[in-house]
CSV table of C-alpha atoms and ligand atoms in Angstrom, one decimal:
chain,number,residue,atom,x,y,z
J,232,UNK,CA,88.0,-40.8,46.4
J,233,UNK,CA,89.0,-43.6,48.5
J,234,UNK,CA,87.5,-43.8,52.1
J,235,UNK,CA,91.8,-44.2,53.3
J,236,UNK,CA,92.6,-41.1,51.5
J,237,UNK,CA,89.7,-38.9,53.1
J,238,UNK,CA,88.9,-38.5,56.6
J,239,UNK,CA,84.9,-39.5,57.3
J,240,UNK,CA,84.8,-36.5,60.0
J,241,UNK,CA,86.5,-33.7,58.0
J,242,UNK,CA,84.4,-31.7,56.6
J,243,UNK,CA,86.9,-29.4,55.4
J,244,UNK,CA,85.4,-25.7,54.8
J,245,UNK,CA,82.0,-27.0,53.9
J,246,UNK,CA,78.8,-25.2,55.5
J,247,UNK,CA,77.3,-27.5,57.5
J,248,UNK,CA,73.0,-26.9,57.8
J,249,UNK,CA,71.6,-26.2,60.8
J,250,UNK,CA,69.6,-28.8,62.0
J,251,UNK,CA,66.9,-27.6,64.7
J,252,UNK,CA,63.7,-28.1,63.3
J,253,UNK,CA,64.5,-31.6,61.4
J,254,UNK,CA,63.4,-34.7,62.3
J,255,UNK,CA,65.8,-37.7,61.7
J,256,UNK,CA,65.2,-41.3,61.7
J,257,UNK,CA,68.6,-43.5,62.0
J,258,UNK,CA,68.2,-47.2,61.4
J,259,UNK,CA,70.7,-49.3,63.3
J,260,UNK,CA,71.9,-52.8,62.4
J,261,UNK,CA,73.1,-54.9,65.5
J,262,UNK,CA,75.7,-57.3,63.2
J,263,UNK,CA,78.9,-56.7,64.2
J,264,UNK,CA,77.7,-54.6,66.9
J,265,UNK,CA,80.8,-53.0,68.6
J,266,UNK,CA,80.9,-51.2,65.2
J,267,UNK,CA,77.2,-50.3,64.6
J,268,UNK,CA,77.1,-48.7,67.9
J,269,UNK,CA,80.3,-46.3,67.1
J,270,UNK,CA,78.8,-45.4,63.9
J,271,UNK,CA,75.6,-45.1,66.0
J,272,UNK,CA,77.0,-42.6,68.3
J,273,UNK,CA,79.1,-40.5,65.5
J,274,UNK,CA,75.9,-40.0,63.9
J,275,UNK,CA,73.9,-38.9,66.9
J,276,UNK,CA,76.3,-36.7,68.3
J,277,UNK,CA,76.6,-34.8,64.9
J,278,UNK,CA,73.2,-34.8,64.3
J,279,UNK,CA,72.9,-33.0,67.8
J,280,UNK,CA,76.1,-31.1,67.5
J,281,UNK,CA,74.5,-29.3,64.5
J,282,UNK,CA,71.2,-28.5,66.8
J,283,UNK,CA,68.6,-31.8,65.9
J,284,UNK,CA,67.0,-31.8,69.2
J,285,UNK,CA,66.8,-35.4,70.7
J,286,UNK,CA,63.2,-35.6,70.4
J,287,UNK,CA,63.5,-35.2,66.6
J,288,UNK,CA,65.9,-38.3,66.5
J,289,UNK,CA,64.0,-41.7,66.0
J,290,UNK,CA,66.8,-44.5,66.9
J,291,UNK,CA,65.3,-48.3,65.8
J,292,UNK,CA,67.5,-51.5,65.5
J,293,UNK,CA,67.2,-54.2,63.3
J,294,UNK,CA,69.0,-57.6,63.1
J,295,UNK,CA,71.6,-56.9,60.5
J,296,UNK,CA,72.7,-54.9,57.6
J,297,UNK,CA,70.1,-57.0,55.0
J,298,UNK,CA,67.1,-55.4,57.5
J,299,UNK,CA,68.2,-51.8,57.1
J,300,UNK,CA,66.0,-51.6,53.8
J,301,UNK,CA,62.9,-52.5,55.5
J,302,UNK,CA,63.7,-50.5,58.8
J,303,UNK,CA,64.4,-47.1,56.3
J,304,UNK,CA,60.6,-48.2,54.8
J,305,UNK,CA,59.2,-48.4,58.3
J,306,UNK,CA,60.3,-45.1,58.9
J,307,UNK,CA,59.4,-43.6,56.1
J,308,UNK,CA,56.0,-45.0,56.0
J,309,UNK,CA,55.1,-44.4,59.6
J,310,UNK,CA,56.6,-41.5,61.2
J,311,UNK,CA,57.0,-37.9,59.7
J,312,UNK,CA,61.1,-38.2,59.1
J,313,UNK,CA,62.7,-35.3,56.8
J,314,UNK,CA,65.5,-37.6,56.1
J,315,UNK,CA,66.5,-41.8,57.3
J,316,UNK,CA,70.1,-42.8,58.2
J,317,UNK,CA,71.1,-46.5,58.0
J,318,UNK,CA,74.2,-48.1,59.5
J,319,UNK,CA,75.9,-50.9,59.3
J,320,UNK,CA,78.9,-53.3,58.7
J,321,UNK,CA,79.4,-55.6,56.3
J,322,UNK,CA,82.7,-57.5,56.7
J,323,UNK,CA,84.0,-60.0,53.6
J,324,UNK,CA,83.8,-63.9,54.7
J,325,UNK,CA,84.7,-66.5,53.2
J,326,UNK,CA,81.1,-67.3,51.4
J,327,UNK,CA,79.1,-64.9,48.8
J,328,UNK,CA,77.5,-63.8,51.0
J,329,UNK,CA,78.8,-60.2,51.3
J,330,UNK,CA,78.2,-59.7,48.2
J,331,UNK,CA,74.8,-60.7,48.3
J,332,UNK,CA,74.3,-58.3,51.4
J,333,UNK,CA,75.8,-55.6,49.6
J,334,UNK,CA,74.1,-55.4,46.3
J,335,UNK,CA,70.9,-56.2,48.4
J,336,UNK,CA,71.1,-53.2,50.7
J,337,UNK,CA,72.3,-50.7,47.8
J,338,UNK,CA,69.9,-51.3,45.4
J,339,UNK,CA,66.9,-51.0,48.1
J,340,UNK,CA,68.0,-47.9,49.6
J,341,UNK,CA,68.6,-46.4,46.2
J,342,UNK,CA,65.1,-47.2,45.8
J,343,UNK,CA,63.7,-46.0,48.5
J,344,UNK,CA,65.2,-42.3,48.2
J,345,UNK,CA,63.1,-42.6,44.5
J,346,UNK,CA,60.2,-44.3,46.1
J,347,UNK,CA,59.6,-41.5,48.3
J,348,UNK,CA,61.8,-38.3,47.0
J,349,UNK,CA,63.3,-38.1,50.5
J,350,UNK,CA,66.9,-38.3,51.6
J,351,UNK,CA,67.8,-42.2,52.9
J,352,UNK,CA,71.6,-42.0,53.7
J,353,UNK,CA,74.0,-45.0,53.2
J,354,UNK,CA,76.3,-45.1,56.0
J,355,UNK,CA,77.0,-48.4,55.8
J,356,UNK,CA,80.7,-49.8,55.9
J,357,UNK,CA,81.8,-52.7,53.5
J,358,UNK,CA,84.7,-53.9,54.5
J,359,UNK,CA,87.7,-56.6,54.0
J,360,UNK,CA,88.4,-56.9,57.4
J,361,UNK,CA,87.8,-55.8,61.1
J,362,UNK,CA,90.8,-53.3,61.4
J,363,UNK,CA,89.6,-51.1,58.6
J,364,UNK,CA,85.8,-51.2,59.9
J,365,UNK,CA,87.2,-49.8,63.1
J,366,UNK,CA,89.6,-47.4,61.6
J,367,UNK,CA,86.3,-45.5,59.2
J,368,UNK,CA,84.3,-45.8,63.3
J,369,UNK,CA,86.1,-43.4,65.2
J,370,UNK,CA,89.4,-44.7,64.3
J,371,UNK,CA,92.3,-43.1,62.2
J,372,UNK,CA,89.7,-42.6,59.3
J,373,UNK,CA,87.0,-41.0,60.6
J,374,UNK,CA,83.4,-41.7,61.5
J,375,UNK,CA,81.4,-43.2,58.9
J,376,UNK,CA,78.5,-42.0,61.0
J,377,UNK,CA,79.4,-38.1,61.3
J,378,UNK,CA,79.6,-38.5,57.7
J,379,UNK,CA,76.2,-40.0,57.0
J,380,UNK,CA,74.6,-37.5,59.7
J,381,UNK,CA,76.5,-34.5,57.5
J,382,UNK,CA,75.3,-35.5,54.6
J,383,UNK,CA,71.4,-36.4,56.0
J,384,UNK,CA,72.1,-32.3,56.7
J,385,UNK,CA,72.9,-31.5,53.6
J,386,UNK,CA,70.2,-33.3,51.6
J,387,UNK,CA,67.2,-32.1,53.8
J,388,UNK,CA,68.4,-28.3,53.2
J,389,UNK,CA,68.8,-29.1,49.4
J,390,UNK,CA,65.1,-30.6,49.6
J,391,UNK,CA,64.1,-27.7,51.5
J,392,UNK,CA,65.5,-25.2,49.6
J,393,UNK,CA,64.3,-26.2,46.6
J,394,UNK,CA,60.8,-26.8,47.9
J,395,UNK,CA,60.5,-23.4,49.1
J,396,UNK,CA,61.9,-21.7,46.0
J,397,UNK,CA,59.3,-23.8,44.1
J,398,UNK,CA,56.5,-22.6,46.4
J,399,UNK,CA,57.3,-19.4,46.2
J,400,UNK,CA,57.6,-19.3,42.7
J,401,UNK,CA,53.9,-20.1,42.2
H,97,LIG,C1,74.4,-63.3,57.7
H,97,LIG,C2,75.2,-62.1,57.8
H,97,LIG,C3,76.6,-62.2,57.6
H,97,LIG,C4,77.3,-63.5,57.2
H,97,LIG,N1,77.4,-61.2,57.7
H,97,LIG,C5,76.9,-60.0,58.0
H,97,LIG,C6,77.7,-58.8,58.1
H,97,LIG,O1,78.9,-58.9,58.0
H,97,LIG,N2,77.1,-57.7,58.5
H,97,LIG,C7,75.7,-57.6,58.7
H,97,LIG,O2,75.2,-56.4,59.0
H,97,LIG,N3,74.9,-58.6,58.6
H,97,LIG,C8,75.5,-59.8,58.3
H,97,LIG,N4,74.7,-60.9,58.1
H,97,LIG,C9,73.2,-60.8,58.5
H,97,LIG,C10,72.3,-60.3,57.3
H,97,LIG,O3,72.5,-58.9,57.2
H,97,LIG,C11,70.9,-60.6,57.6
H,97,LIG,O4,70.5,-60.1,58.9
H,97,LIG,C12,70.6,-62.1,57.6
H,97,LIG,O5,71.0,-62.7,56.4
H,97,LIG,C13,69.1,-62.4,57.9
H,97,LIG,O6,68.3,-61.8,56.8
């Protein structure tokens, strides 16, 4: 479905997971900033509105939406995350270059979520223009970043679920 036909903070009747006891890493770019940081605090507060504590929320930056591969890695390689969250915004220009950007930063967080079989979430926005990053931010559409924090939710229960049924099936 198309992000303008959907709301990014309506979850409809969905059950959301309780977080407490998760640890989540978001990665932040700092590229068109004034968005980053709305996505940045949709994400948060949901992750805290469904009970992450603070302490199990590990915030880094990285230059722009191109880094947000390498920050995920970081993450994953050196702290004890359940799940990553990247954000960004990349907004079309007049060069390639978005393109480039976005095929980059799909394909390496696709591979990471193989690389190490845990949840990395896109919540990245691709946009043609200003107006409709701002509107999927906190605007008319949504928040990109409630959505990726939902869905960071949902994909650590799965994971857990799974890995306890496994467990106990042995
Ligand atoms: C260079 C660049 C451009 C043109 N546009 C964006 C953008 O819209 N959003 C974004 O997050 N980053 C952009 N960048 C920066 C690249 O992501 C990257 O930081 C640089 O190419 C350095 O590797």
């Amino acid at each position: 479905m198309a992000s303008n036909l959907k709301n990014l903070s309506d979850f409809g009747s969905a059950q959301i997971p309780d977080g407490n006891g998760m640890k989540i890493g978001v990665v932040v770019a700092q590229w068109n900033e004034e968005i980053t940081s709305a996505l940045c605090k949709g994400c948060i507060d949901t992750l805290k509105k469904y009970n992450v504590n603070e302490n199990d929320i590990v915030k880094v930056n990285v230059p722009g939406t191109f880094e947000l591969t390498l920050g995920a890695q970081h993450l994953l390689e050196y702290t004890d995350v359940d799940a990553v969250i990247v954000l960004g915004c990349v907004i079309q220009g007049d060069t390639r270059h978005f393109d480039f950007i976005c095929n980059g930063v799909t394909q390496g967080i696709t591979q990471l979520n193989i690389k190490y079989n845990l949840p990395v979430i896109f919540g990245v926005l691709t946009t043609n223009d200003l107006q409709q990053a701002k509107d999927r931010s906190g605007g008319k559409l949504g928040n990109k970043g409630d959505e990726a924090a939902v869905t960071a939710l949902q994909m650590v229960a799965l994971q857990n679920k799974l890995e306890q049924n496994y467990t106990n099936s042995i």
